[in-house]
Tab-separated table of C-alpha atoms in Angstrom:
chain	number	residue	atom	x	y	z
D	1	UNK	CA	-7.121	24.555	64.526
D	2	UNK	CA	-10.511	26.449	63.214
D	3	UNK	CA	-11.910	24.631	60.813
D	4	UNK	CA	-13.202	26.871	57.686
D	5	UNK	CA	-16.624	28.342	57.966
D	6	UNK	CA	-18.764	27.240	55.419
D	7	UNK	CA	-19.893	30.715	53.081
D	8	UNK	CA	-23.065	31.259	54.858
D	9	UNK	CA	-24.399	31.053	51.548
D	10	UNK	CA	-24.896	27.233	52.067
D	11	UNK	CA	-25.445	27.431	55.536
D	12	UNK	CA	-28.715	29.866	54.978
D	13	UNK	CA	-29.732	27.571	52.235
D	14	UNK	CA	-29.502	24.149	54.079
D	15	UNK	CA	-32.163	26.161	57.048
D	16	UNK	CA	-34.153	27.511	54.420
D	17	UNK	CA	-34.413	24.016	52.573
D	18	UNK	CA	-34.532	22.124	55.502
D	19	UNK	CA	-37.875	21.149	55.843
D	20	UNK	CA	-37.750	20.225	51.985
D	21	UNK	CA	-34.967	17.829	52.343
D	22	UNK	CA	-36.820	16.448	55.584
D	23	UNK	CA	-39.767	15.964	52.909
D	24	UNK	CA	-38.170	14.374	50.265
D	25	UNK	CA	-36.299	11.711	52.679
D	26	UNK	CA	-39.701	11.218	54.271
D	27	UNK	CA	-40.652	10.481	51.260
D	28	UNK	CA	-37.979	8.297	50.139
D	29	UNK	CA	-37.423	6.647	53.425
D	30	UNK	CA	-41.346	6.361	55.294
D	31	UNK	CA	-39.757	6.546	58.165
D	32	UNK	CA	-39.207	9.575	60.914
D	33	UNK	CA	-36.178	8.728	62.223
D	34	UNK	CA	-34.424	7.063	58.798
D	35	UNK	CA	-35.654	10.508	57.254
D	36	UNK	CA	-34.224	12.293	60.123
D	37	UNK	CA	-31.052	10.271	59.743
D	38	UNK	CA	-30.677	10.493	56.111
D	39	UNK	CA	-31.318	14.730	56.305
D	40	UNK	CA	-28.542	15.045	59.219
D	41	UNK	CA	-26.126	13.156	57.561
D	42	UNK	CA	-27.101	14.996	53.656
D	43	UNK	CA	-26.766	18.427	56.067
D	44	UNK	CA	-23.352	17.128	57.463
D	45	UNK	CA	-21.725	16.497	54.130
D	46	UNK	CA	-23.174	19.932	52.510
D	47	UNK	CA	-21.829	21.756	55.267
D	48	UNK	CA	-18.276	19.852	55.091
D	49	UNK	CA	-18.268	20.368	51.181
D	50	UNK	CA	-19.472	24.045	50.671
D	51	UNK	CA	-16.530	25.030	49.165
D	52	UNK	CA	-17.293	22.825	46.682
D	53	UNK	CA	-20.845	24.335	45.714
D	54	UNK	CA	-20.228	26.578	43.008
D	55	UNK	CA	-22.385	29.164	42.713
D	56	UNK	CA	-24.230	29.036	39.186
D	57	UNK	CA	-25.564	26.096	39.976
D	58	UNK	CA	-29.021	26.251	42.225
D	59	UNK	CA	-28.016	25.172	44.973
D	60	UNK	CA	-31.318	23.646	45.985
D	61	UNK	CA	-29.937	21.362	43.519
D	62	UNK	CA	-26.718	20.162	44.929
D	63	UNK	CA	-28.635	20.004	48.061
D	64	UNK	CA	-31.394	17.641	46.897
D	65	UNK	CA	-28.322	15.510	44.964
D	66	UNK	CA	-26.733	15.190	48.171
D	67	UNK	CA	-29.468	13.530	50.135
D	68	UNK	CA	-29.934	11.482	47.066
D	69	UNK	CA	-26.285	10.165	47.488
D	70	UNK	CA	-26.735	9.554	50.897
D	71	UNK	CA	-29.566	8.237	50.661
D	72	UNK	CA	-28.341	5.600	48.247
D	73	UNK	CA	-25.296	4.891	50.616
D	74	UNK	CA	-27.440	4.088	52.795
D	75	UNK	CA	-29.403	1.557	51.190
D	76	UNK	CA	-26.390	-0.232	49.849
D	77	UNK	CA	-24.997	-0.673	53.762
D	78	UNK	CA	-28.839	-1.337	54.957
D	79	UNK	CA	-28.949	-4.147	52.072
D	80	UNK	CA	-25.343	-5.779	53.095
D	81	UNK	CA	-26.465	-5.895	56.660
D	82	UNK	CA	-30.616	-7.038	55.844
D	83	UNK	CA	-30.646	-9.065	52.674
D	84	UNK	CA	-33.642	-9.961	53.502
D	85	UNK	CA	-35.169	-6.543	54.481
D	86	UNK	CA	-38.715	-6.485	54.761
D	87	UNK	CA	-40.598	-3.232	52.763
D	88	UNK	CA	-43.770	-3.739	54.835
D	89	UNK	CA	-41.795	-2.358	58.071
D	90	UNK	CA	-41.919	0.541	56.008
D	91	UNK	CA	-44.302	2.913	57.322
D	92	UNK	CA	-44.491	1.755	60.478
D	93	UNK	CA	-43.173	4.883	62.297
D	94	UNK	CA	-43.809	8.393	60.512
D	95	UNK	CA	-44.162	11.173	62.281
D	96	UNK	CA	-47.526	12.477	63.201
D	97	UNK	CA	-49.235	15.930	63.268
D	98	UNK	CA	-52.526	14.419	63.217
D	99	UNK	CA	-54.240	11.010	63.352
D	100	UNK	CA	-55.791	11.840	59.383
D	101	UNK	CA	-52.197	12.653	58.323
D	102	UNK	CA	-50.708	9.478	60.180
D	103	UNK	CA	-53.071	7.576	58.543
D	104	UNK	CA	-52.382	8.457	54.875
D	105	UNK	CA	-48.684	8.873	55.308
D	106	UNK	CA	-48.770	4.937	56.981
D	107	UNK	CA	-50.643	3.765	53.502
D	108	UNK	CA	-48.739	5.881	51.024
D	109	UNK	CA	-45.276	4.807	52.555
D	110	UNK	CA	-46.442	1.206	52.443
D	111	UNK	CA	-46.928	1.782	48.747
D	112	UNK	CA	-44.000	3.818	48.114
D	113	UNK	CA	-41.772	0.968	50.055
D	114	UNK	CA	-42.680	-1.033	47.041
D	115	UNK	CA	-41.643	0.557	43.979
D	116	UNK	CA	-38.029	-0.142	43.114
D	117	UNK	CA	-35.648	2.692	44.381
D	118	UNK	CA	-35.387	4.376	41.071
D	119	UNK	CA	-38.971	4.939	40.633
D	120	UNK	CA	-39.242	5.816	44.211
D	121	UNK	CA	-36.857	8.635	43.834
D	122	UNK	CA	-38.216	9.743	40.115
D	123	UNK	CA	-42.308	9.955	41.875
D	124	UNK	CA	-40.526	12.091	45.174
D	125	UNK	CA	-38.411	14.878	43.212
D	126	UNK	CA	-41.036	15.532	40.449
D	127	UNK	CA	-44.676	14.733	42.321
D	128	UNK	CA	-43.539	15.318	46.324
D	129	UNK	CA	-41.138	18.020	45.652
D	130	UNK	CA	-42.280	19.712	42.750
D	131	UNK	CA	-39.082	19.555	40.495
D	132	UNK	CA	-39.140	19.990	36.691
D	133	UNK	CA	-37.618	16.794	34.751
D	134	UNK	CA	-34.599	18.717	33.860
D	135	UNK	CA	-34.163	19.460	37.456
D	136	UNK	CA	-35.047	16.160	38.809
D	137	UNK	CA	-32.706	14.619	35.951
D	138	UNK	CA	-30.225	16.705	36.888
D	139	UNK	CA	-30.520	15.369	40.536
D	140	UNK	CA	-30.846	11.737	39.500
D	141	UNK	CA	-27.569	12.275	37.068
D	142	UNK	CA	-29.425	10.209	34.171
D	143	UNK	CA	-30.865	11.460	31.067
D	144	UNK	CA	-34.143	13.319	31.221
D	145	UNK	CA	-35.458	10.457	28.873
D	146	UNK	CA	-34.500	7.669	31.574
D	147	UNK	CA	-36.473	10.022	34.124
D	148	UNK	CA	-39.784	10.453	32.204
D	149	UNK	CA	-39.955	6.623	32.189
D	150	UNK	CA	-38.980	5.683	35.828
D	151	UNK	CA	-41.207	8.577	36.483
D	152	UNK	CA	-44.274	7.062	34.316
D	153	UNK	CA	-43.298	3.288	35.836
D	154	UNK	CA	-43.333	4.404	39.215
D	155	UNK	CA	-46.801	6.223	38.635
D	156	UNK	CA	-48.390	3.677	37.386
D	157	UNK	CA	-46.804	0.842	39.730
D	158	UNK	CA	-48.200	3.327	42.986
D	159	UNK	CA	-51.623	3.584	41.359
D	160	UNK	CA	-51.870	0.165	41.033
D	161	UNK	CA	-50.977	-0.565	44.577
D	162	UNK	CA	-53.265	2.169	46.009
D	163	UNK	CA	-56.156	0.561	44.088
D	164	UNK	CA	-55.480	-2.670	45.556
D	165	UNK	CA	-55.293	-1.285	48.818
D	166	UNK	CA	-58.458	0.432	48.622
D	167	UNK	CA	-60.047	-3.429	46.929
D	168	UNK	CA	-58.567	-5.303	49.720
D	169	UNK	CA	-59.613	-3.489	52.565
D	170	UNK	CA	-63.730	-2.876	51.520
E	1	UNK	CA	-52.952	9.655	17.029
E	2	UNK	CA	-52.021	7.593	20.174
E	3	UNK	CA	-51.082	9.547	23.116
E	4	UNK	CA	-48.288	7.690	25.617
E	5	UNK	CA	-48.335	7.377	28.848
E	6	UNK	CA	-45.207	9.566	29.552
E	7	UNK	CA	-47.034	12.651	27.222
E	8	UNK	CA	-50.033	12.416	29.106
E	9	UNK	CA	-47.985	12.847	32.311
E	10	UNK	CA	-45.665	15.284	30.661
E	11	UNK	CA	-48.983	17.337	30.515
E	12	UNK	CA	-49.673	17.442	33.849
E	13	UNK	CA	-47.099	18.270	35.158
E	14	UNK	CA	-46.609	20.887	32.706
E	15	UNK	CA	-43.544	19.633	30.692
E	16	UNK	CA	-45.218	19.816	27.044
E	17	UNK	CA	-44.767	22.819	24.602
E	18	UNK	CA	-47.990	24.493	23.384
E	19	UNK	CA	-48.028	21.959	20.433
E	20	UNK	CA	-47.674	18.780	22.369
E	21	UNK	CA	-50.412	20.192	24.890
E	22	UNK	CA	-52.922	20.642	21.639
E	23	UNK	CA	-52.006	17.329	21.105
E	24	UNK	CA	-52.795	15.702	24.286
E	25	UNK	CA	-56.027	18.232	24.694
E	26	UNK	CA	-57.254	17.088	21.434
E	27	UNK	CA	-57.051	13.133	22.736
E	28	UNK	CA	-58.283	13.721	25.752
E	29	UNK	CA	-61.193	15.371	24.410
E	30	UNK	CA	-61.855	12.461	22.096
E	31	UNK	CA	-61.097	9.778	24.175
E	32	UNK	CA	-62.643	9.235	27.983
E	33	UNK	CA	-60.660	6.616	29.167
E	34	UNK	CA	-57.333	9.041	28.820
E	35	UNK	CA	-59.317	11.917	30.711
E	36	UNK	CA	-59.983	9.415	33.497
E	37	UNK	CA	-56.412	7.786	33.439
E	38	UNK	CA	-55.638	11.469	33.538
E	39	UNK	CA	-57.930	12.549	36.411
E	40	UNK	CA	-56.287	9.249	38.500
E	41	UNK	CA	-52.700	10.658	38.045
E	42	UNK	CA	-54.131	13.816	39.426
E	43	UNK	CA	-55.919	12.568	42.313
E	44	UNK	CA	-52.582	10.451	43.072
E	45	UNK	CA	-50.595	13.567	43.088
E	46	UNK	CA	-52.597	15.117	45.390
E	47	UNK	CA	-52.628	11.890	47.550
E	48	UNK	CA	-48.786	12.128	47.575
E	49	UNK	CA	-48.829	15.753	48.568
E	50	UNK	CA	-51.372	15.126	51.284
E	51	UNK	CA	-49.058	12.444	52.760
E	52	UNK	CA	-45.987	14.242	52.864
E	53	UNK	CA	-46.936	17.918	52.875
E	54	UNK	CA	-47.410	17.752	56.709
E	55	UNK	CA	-43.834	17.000	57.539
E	56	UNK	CA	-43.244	21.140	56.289
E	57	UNK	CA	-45.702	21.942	59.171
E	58	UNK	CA	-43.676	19.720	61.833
E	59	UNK	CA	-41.436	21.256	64.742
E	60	UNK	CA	-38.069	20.718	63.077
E	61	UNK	CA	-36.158	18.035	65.951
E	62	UNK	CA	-33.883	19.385	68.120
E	63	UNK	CA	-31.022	17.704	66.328
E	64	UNK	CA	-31.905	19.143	62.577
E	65	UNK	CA	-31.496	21.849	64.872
E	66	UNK	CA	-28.179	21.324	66.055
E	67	UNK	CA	-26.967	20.445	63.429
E	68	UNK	CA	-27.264	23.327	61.204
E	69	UNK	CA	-26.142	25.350	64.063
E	70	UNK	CA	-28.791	27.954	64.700
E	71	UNK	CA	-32.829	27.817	64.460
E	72	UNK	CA	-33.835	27.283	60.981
E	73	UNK	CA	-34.903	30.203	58.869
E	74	UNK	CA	-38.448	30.187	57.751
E	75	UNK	CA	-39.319	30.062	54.522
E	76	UNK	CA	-40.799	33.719	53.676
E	77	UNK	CA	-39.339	34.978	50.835
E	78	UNK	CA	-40.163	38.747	50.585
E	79	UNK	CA	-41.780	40.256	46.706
E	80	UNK	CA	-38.717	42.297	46.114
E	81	UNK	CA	-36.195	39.401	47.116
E	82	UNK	CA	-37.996	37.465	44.390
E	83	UNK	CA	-38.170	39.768	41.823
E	84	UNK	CA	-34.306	40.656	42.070
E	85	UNK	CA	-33.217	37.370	41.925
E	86	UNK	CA	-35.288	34.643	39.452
E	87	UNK	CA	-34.493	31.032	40.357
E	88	UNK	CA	-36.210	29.120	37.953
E	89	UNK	CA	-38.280	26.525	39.153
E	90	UNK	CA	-36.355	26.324	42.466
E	91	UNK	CA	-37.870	28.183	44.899
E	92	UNK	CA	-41.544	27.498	46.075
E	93	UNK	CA	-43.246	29.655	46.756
E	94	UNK	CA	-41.462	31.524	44.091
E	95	UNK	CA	-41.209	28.836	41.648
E	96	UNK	CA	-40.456	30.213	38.056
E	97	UNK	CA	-40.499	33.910	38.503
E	98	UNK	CA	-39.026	36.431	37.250
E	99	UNK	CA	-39.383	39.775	36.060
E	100	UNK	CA	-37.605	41.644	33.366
E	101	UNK	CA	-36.704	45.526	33.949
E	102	UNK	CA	-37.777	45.905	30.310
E	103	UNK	CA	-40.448	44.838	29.675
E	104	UNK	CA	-43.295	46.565	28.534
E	105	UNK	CA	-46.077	47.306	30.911
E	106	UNK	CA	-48.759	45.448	30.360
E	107	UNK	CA	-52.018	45.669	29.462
E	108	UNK	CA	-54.762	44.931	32.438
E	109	UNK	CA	-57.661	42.928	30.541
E	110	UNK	CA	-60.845	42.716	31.196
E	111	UNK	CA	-62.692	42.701	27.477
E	112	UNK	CA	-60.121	40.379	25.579
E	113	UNK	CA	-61.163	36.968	26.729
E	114	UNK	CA	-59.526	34.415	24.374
E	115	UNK	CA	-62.850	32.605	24.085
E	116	UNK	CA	-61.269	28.766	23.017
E	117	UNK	CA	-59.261	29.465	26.566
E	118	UNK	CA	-62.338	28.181	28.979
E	119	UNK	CA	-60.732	29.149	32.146
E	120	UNK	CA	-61.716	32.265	32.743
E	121	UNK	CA	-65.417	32.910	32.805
E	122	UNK	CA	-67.839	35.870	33.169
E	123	UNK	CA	-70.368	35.786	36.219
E	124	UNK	CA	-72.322	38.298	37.319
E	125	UNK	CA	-69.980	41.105	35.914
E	126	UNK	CA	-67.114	39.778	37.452
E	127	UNK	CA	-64.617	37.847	36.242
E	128	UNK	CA	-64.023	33.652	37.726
E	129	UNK	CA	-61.581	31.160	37.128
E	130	UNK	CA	-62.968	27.728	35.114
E	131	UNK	CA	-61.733	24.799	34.698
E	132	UNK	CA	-57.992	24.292	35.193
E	133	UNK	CA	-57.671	27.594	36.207
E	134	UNK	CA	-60.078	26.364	39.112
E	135	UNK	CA	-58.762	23.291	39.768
E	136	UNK	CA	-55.170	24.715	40.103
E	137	UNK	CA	-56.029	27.607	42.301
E	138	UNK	CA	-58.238	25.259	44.494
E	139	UNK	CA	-55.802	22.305	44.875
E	140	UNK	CA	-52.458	23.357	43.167
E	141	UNK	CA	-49.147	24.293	45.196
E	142	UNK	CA	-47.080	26.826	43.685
E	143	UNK	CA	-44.641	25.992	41.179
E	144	UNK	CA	-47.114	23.444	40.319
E	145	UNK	CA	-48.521	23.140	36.284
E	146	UNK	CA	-52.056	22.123	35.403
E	147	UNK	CA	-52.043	21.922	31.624
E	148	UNK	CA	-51.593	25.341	30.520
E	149	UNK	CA	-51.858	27.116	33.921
E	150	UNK	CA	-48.627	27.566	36.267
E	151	UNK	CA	-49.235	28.805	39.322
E	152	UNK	CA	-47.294	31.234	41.301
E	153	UNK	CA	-47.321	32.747	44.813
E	154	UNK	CA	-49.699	32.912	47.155
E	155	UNK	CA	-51.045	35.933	49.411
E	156	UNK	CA	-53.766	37.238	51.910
E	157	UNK	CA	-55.472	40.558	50.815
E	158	UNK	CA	-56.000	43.216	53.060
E	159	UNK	CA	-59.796	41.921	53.338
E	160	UNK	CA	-58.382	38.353	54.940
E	161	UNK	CA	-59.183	36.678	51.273
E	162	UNK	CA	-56.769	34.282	49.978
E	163	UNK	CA	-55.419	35.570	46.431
E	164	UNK	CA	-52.566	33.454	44.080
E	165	UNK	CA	-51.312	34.366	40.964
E	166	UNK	CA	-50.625	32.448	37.725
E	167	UNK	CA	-49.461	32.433	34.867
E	168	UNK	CA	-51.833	30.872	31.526
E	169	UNK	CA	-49.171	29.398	29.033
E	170	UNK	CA	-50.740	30.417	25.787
E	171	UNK	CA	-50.495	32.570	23.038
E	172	UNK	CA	-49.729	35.269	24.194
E	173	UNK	CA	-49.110	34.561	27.230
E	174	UNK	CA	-50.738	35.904	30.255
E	175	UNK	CA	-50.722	36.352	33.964
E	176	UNK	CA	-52.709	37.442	36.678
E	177	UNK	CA	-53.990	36.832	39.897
E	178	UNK	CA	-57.373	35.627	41.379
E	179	UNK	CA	-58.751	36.117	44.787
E	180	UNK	CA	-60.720	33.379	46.892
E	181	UNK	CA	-64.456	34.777	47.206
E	182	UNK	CA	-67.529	33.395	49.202
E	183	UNK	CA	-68.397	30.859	46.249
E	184	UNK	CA	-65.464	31.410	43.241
E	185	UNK	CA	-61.865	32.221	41.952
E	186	UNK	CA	-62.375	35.823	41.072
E	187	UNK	CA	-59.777	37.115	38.694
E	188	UNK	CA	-58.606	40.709	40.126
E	189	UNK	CA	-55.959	40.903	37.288
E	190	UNK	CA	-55.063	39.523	33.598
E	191	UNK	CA	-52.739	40.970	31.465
E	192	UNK	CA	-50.459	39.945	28.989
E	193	UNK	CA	-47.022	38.293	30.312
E	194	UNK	CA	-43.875	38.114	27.808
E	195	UNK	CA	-42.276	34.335	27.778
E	196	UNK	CA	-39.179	33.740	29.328
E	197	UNK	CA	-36.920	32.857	25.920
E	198	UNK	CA	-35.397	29.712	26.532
E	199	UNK	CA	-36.760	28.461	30.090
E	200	UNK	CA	-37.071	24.703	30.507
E	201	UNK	CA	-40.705	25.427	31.373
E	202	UNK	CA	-41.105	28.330	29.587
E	203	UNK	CA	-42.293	29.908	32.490
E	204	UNK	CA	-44.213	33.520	31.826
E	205	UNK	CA	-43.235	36.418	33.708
E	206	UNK	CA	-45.370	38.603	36.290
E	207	UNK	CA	-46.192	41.876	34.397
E	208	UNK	CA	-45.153	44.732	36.377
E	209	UNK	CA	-48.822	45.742	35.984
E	210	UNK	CA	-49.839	42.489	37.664
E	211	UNK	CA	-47.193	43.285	40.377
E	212	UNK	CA	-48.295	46.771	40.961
E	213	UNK	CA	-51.674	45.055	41.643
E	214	UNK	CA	-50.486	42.720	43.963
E	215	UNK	CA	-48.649	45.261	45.752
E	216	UNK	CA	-51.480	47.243	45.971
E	217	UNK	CA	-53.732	44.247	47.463
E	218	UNK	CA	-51.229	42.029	49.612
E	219	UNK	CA	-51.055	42.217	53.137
E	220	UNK	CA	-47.976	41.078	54.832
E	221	UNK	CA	-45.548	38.492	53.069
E	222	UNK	CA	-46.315	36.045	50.314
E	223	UNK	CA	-47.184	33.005	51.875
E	224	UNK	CA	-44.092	30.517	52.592
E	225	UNK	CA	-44.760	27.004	52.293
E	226	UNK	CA	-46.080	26.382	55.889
E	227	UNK	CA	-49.122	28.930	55.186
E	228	UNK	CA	-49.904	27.422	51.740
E	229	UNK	CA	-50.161	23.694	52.894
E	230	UNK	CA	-52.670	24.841	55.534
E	231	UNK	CA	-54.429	26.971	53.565
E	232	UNK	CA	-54.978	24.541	50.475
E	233	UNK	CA	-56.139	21.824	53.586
E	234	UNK	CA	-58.640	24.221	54.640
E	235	UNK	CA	-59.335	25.024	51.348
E	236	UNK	CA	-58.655	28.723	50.718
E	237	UNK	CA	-61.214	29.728	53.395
């Protein structure tokens, strides 16, 4: 039997905001092929569930909420499989244009892989991908109040481990 | 008067009303170690973007690909597409946008600096962006908010020169764009924007004046997101 197109609505959305999503689970993941992963799965389950995108809502928005769900799927099976998961194998494998942009991608996603999940997410929507709070709340499904303080945690907690970076390697 | 850590940040990133931005502009003025905290939250913004704004520019894998089902669309967005259909804050390059059939035309300025403003400047006879004007048209992305300035698109000029516009979130509002000469951020166009009632962001809208300039002056498309990373990396040259 023919399965249902999906309104090409969604499909034309999910190649325009492809590279985005690729972004954000770069960013959330600080790895190529987990990002990779995480995207094709997010672009599976938009596909299967266009029907369900209805159209006053941005869908930019559903897009970026559905990477965020699988992306927190994921973690919960990666942490019942790797209790003990290391975050300093973060970063060990991110996709290269150049050996400049290796280099600062392998640092920041060192320093990303250590802020607690929350914050991670919270410094990706609003400072990688450019979202207002109310959008990025929106995404997170939390109050824009519990945003602006994972958000300012996060900050903070990356600064902090960029500037010890930096004092550890002179 | 003690300025938090999440208001400070709210002003970056553009999230404060024009009273909460006095606010924070009148603490930072008085107080150096919250302008420094403030310049290390920007440099660590553009740190992020500089880590992860190359994976835009990278060959999309073959099954991304697939898995869509057909070559991925690029990103250009065409200056009638956006004006027709406003997305707030969703769309970058076209972040914020929008453009009411009614509105007045407005007025192209060049006499009526609002002197407390400080970001734009006159040198020479011509008019240069200061400041966080500057700063945002020399390392901002669009969509992005530095203090009072959003910015918008950007676009090459018939002459090859990089151009963006912007919008200045003040009273009244304005917007314009500014062109990328041989040593500044000249301002082609300035004229006064009307607010978008009830946007999270409060977003301005391009003037149809300001349009009509652009149109007059762009070459091509707007520049999707591909042509912006590059072009901030090689700074706007």
């Amino acid at each position: 039997m023919l399965q249902p197109l999906p309104t090409p609505n969604v499909r034309d959305a999910v190649c325009e905001m492809l590279p985005r999503l690729r972004r954000l689970a770069r960013a959330l993941t600080g790895h190529v092929h987990d990002a990779d992963d995480l995207v094709q799965v997010a672009v599976e389950r938009a596909l299967a569930r266009a029907p369900q995108w209805q159209p006053d809502r941005p869908v930019q928005a559903w897009l970026y909420g559905i990477l965020r769900n699988a992306w927190i799927d994921e973690q919960r099976a990666r942490k019942r499989q790797q209790p003990f998961h290391a975050p300093e194998e973060a970063g060990e494998d991110v996709g290269v244009s150049s050996i400049d942009h290796y280099v600062e991608q392998l640092s920041m996603a060192a320093a990303m892989a250590r802020l607690p999940d929350e914050q991670r997410l919270a410094v990706s929507l609003v400072l990688v991908e450019g979202l207002s709070y109310a959008e990025a709340a929106a995404v997170m499904e939390v109050p824009v109040g519990t945003l602006t303080s994972r958000l300012a945690r996060g900050r903070q907690a990356l600064q902090a481990i960029l500037a010890e970076d930096t004092g550890a390697s002179r | 008067m003690t300025i938090t850590p999440e208001q400070l940040y709210a002003y970056l990133d553009g999230e404060l009303d024009a009273a909460g931005r006095a606010e924070v502009e009148a603490a930072l003025a008085a107080d150096p170690a919250l302008a420094a905290e403030l310049a290390a939250q920007r440099g660590l913004r553009r740190q992020l973007r500089g880590a992860y704004d190359p994976v835009l520019g990278e060959p999309m894998s073959q099954r991304l690909q697939a898995v869509t089902g057909e070559t991925p669309a690029t990103n250009v967005v065409d200056l009638a597409d956006r004006r027709a259909t406003p997305r707030r804050g969703w769309r970058i390059p076209a972040t914020g946008w929008a453009v009411a059939a009614t509105l007045a035309l407005g007025v192209l300025l060049v006499p009526h600096l609002s002197p407390e403003a400080g970001l734009v400047g006159e040198v020479d006879g011509r008019l240069v962006a200061q400041g966080e004007l500057r700063r945002a048209l020399e390392e901002g992305r669009s969509g992005e908010h530095f203090g009072r300035v959003a910015l918008g698109f950007g676009f090459r000029d018939r002459g090859g020169a990089y151009c963006r516009s912007f919008t200045l979130d003040e009273t009244p509002a304005r917007a314009g764009f500014s062109c990328r000469g041989p040593d500044a951020w000249t301002v082609e166009v300035l004229a006064e924007a009307v607010p978008q009632g009830g946007e999270l962001r409060q977003a301005a809208s391009l003037p149809p004046a300001v349009l009509a300039a652009i149109d007059a002056r762009i070459e091509g498309e707007p520049l999707d997101a591909e042509a912006e990373a590059a072009a901030l990396s090689a700074g706007w040259r």
